[in-house]
Amino acid sequence: MATVIRIYPEAGDAGIGPHLEFNLSDFGGQLPNTGDLIIQPRTHGQPNGEVWEVATRYFDPGPGFDAGACLHVIVRARAMTPAERALHEGLSPALPA
């Protein structure tokens, strides 16, 4: 089995919200690390996307070798900046004149 990456947005007093599941290839073979910024997945074409900052990671190695390890990632959401929105839309941010 492959490593599962579960991303949980913080949800105020409720703790964490429902998770989204990914695999390592969804992140280009890199595990999300504390401080990394993730453009909110599955929101292409939506004008008000968010950026998630990785706050904490929890490793759950599973019961044995290659037996379905899981990385739980807690993220904090915020609105995208104009430059981040341009990245999300696949555009280069405008250069100053």
PDB file of C-alpha atoms in Angstrom:
ATOM      1  CA  MET A   1       0.000   0.000   0.000  1.00  0.00           C
ATOM      2  CA  ALA A   2       1.074   3.581  -0.543  1.00  0.00           C
ATOM      3  CA  THR A   3       1.411   6.348   1.988  1.00  0.00           C
ATOM      4  CA  VAL A   4      -1.835   8.267   2.444  1.00  0.00           C
ATOM      5  CA  ILE A   5      -1.683  12.020   3.108  1.00  0.00           C
ATOM      6  CA  ARG A   6      -4.757  13.334   4.919  1.00  0.00           C
ATOM      7  CA  ILE A   7      -5.170  17.100   5.089  1.00  0.00           C
ATOM      8  CA  TYR A   8      -7.397  18.525   7.833  1.00  0.00           C
ATOM      9  CA  PRO A   9      -8.243  22.258   7.803  1.00  0.00           C
ATOM     10  CA  GLU A  10      -8.450  23.852  11.259  1.00  0.00           C
ATOM     11  CA  ALA A  11     -12.064  24.591  12.188  1.00  0.00           C
ATOM     12  CA  GLY A  12     -11.979  27.024  15.130  1.00  0.00           C
ATOM     13  CA  ASP A  13     -13.613  25.687  18.276  1.00  0.00           C
ATOM     14  CA  ALA A  14     -14.556  22.441  16.504  1.00  0.00           C
ATOM     15  CA  GLY A  15     -10.858  21.522  16.214  1.00  0.00           C
ATOM     16  CA  ILE A  16     -10.404  20.215  12.688  1.00  0.00           C
ATOM     17  CA  GLY A  17     -12.695  19.826   9.716  1.00  0.00           C
ATOM     18  CA  PRO A  18     -13.278  16.877   7.407  1.00  0.00           C
ATOM     19  CA  HIS A  19     -10.116  15.678   5.692  1.00  0.00           C
ATOM     20  CA  LEU A  20      -9.111  15.367   2.054  1.00  0.00           C
ATOM     21  CA  GLU A  21      -6.997  12.358   1.018  1.00  0.00           C
ATOM     22  CA  PHE A  22      -4.013  12.434  -1.293  1.00  0.00           C
ATOM     23  CA  ASN A  23      -1.031  10.268  -2.142  1.00  0.00           C
ATOM     24  CA  LEU A  24       2.633  11.144  -2.407  1.00  0.00           C
ATOM     25  CA  SER A  25       2.531  11.666  -6.176  1.00  0.00           C
ATOM     26  CA  ASP A  26      -0.139  14.371  -5.718  1.00  0.00           C
ATOM     27  CA  PHE A  27       2.622  16.428  -4.042  1.00  0.00           C
ATOM     28  CA  GLY A  28       5.345  15.658  -6.578  1.00  0.00           C
ATOM     29  CA  GLY A  29       6.884  13.020  -4.305  1.00  0.00           C
ATOM     30  CA  GLN A  30       7.350  15.491  -1.429  1.00  0.00           C
ATOM     31  CA  LEU A  31       5.722  15.211   1.985  1.00  0.00           C
ATOM     32  CA  PRO A  32       4.125  18.497   3.073  1.00  0.00           C
ATOM     33  CA  ASN A  33       6.254  19.986   5.841  1.00  0.00           C
ATOM     34  CA  THR A  34       5.488  22.480   8.602  1.00  0.00           C
ATOM     35  CA  GLY A  35       5.470  25.995   7.121  1.00  0.00           C
ATOM     36  CA  ASP A  36       4.779  24.828   3.551  1.00  0.00           C
ATOM     37  CA  LEU A  37       2.014  26.595   1.639  1.00  0.00           C
ATOM     38  CA  ILE A  38      -0.493  24.531  -0.337  1.00  0.00           C
ATOM     39  CA  ILE A  39      -2.871  26.059  -2.861  1.00  0.00           C
ATOM     40  CA  GLN A  40      -6.270  24.716  -1.885  1.00  0.00           C
ATOM     41  CA  PRO A  41      -6.730  21.565  -3.965  1.00  0.00           C
ATOM     42  CA  ARG A  42      -9.609  20.961  -6.327  1.00  0.00           C
ATOM     43  CA  THR A  43     -10.469  24.647  -6.711  1.00  0.00           C
ATOM     44  CA  HIS A  44      -9.140  25.506 -10.194  1.00  0.00           C
ATOM     45  CA  GLY A  45     -11.470  27.907 -11.916  1.00  0.00           C
ATOM     46  CA  GLN A  46     -12.896  29.172  -8.623  1.00  0.00           C
ATOM     47  CA  PRO A  47     -12.083  32.849  -7.998  1.00  0.00           C
ATOM     48  CA  ASN A  48     -11.896  32.789  -4.193  1.00  0.00           C
ATOM     49  CA  GLY A  49      -9.440  30.014  -3.448  1.00  0.00           C
ATOM     50  CA  GLU A  50      -7.483  29.676  -0.252  1.00  0.00           C
ATOM     51  CA  VAL A  51      -3.897  28.965   0.655  1.00  0.00           C
ATOM     52  CA  TRP A  52      -3.268  26.424   3.370  1.00  0.00           C
ATOM     53  CA  GLU A  53      -0.252  26.740   5.654  1.00  0.00           C
ATOM     54  CA  VAL A  54       0.930  23.456   7.117  1.00  0.00           C
ATOM     55  CA  ALA A  55       0.750  23.900  10.904  1.00  0.00           C
ATOM     56  CA  THR A  56       1.452  20.377  12.179  1.00  0.00           C
ATOM     57  CA  ARG A  57       2.206  16.888  10.858  1.00  0.00           C
ATOM     58  CA  TYR A  58       1.460  13.595  12.588  1.00  0.00           C
ATOM     59  CA  PHE A  59       2.982  10.362  11.324  1.00  0.00           C
ATOM     60  CA  ASP A  60       0.967   7.160  11.719  1.00  0.00           C
ATOM     61  CA  PRO A  61       3.338   4.415  10.537  1.00  0.00           C
ATOM     62  CA  GLY A  62       0.746   1.635  10.401  1.00  0.00           C
ATOM     63  CA  PRO A  63       1.111  -1.896  11.780  1.00  0.00           C
ATOM     64  CA  GLY A  64       4.116  -3.015   9.755  1.00  0.00           C
ATOM     65  CA  PHE A  65       6.363  -2.598   6.732  1.00  0.00           C
ATOM     66  CA  ASP A  66       4.472  -1.103   3.773  1.00  0.00           C
ATOM     67  CA  ALA A  67       1.134  -1.557   5.514  1.00  0.00           C
ATOM     68  CA  GLY A  68      -0.600   1.698   4.749  1.00  0.00           C
ATOM     69  CA  ALA A  69       1.233   4.470   6.551  1.00  0.00           C
ATOM     70  CA  CYS A  70      -0.633   7.748   6.950  1.00  0.00           C
ATOM     71  CA  LEU A  71       0.560  11.321   7.330  1.00  0.00           C
ATOM     72  CA  HIS A  72      -2.025  13.561   9.019  1.00  0.00           C
ATOM     73  CA  VAL A  73      -1.489  17.228   8.112  1.00  0.00           C
ATOM     74  CA  ILE A  74      -3.227  20.063   9.972  1.00  0.00           C
ATOM     75  CA  VAL A  75      -3.479  23.278   7.930  1.00  0.00           C
ATOM     76  CA  ARG A  76      -4.555  26.885   8.543  1.00  0.00           C
ATOM     77  CA  ALA A  77      -6.520  28.513   5.726  1.00  0.00           C
ATOM     78  CA  ARG A  78      -6.278  32.102   4.517  1.00  0.00           C
ATOM     79  CA  ALA A  79      -7.297  34.046   1.406  1.00  0.00           C
ATOM     80  CA  MET A  80      -4.923  34.010  -1.569  1.00  0.00           C
ATOM     81  CA  THR A  81      -2.844  37.080  -2.329  1.00  0.00           C
ATOM     82  CA  PRO A  82      -3.032  38.442  -5.912  1.00  0.00           C
ATOM     83  CA  ALA A  83       0.314  36.755  -6.730  1.00  0.00           C
ATOM     84  CA  GLU A  84      -0.914  33.411  -5.348  1.00  0.00           C
ATOM     85  CA  ARG A  85      -4.128  33.733  -7.340  1.00  0.00           C
ATOM     86  CA  ALA A  86      -2.050  34.265 -10.486  1.00  0.00           C
ATOM     87  CA  LEU A  87      -0.026  31.121  -9.708  1.00  0.00           C
ATOM     88  CA  HIS A  88      -3.232  29.192  -9.148  1.00  0.00           C
ATOM     89  CA  GLU A  89      -4.597  30.332 -12.491  1.00  0.00           C
ATOM     90  CA  GLY A  90      -1.362  29.334 -14.219  1.00  0.00           C
ATOM     91  CA  LEU A  91      -0.344  32.887 -14.979  1.00  0.00           C
ATOM     92  CA  SER A  92       2.856  34.749 -14.285  1.00  0.00           C
ATOM     93  CA  PRO A  93       2.363  37.632 -11.833  1.00  0.00           C
ATOM     94  CA  ALA A  94       2.585  41.008 -13.542  1.00  0.00           C
ATOM     95  CA  LEU A  95       5.995  42.622 -13.618  1.00  0.00           C
ATOM     96  CA  PRO A  96       6.315  46.216 -12.399  1.00  0.00           C
ATOM     97  CA  ALA A  97       6.449  48.786 -15.187  1.00  0.00           C
TER      98      ALA A  97
END
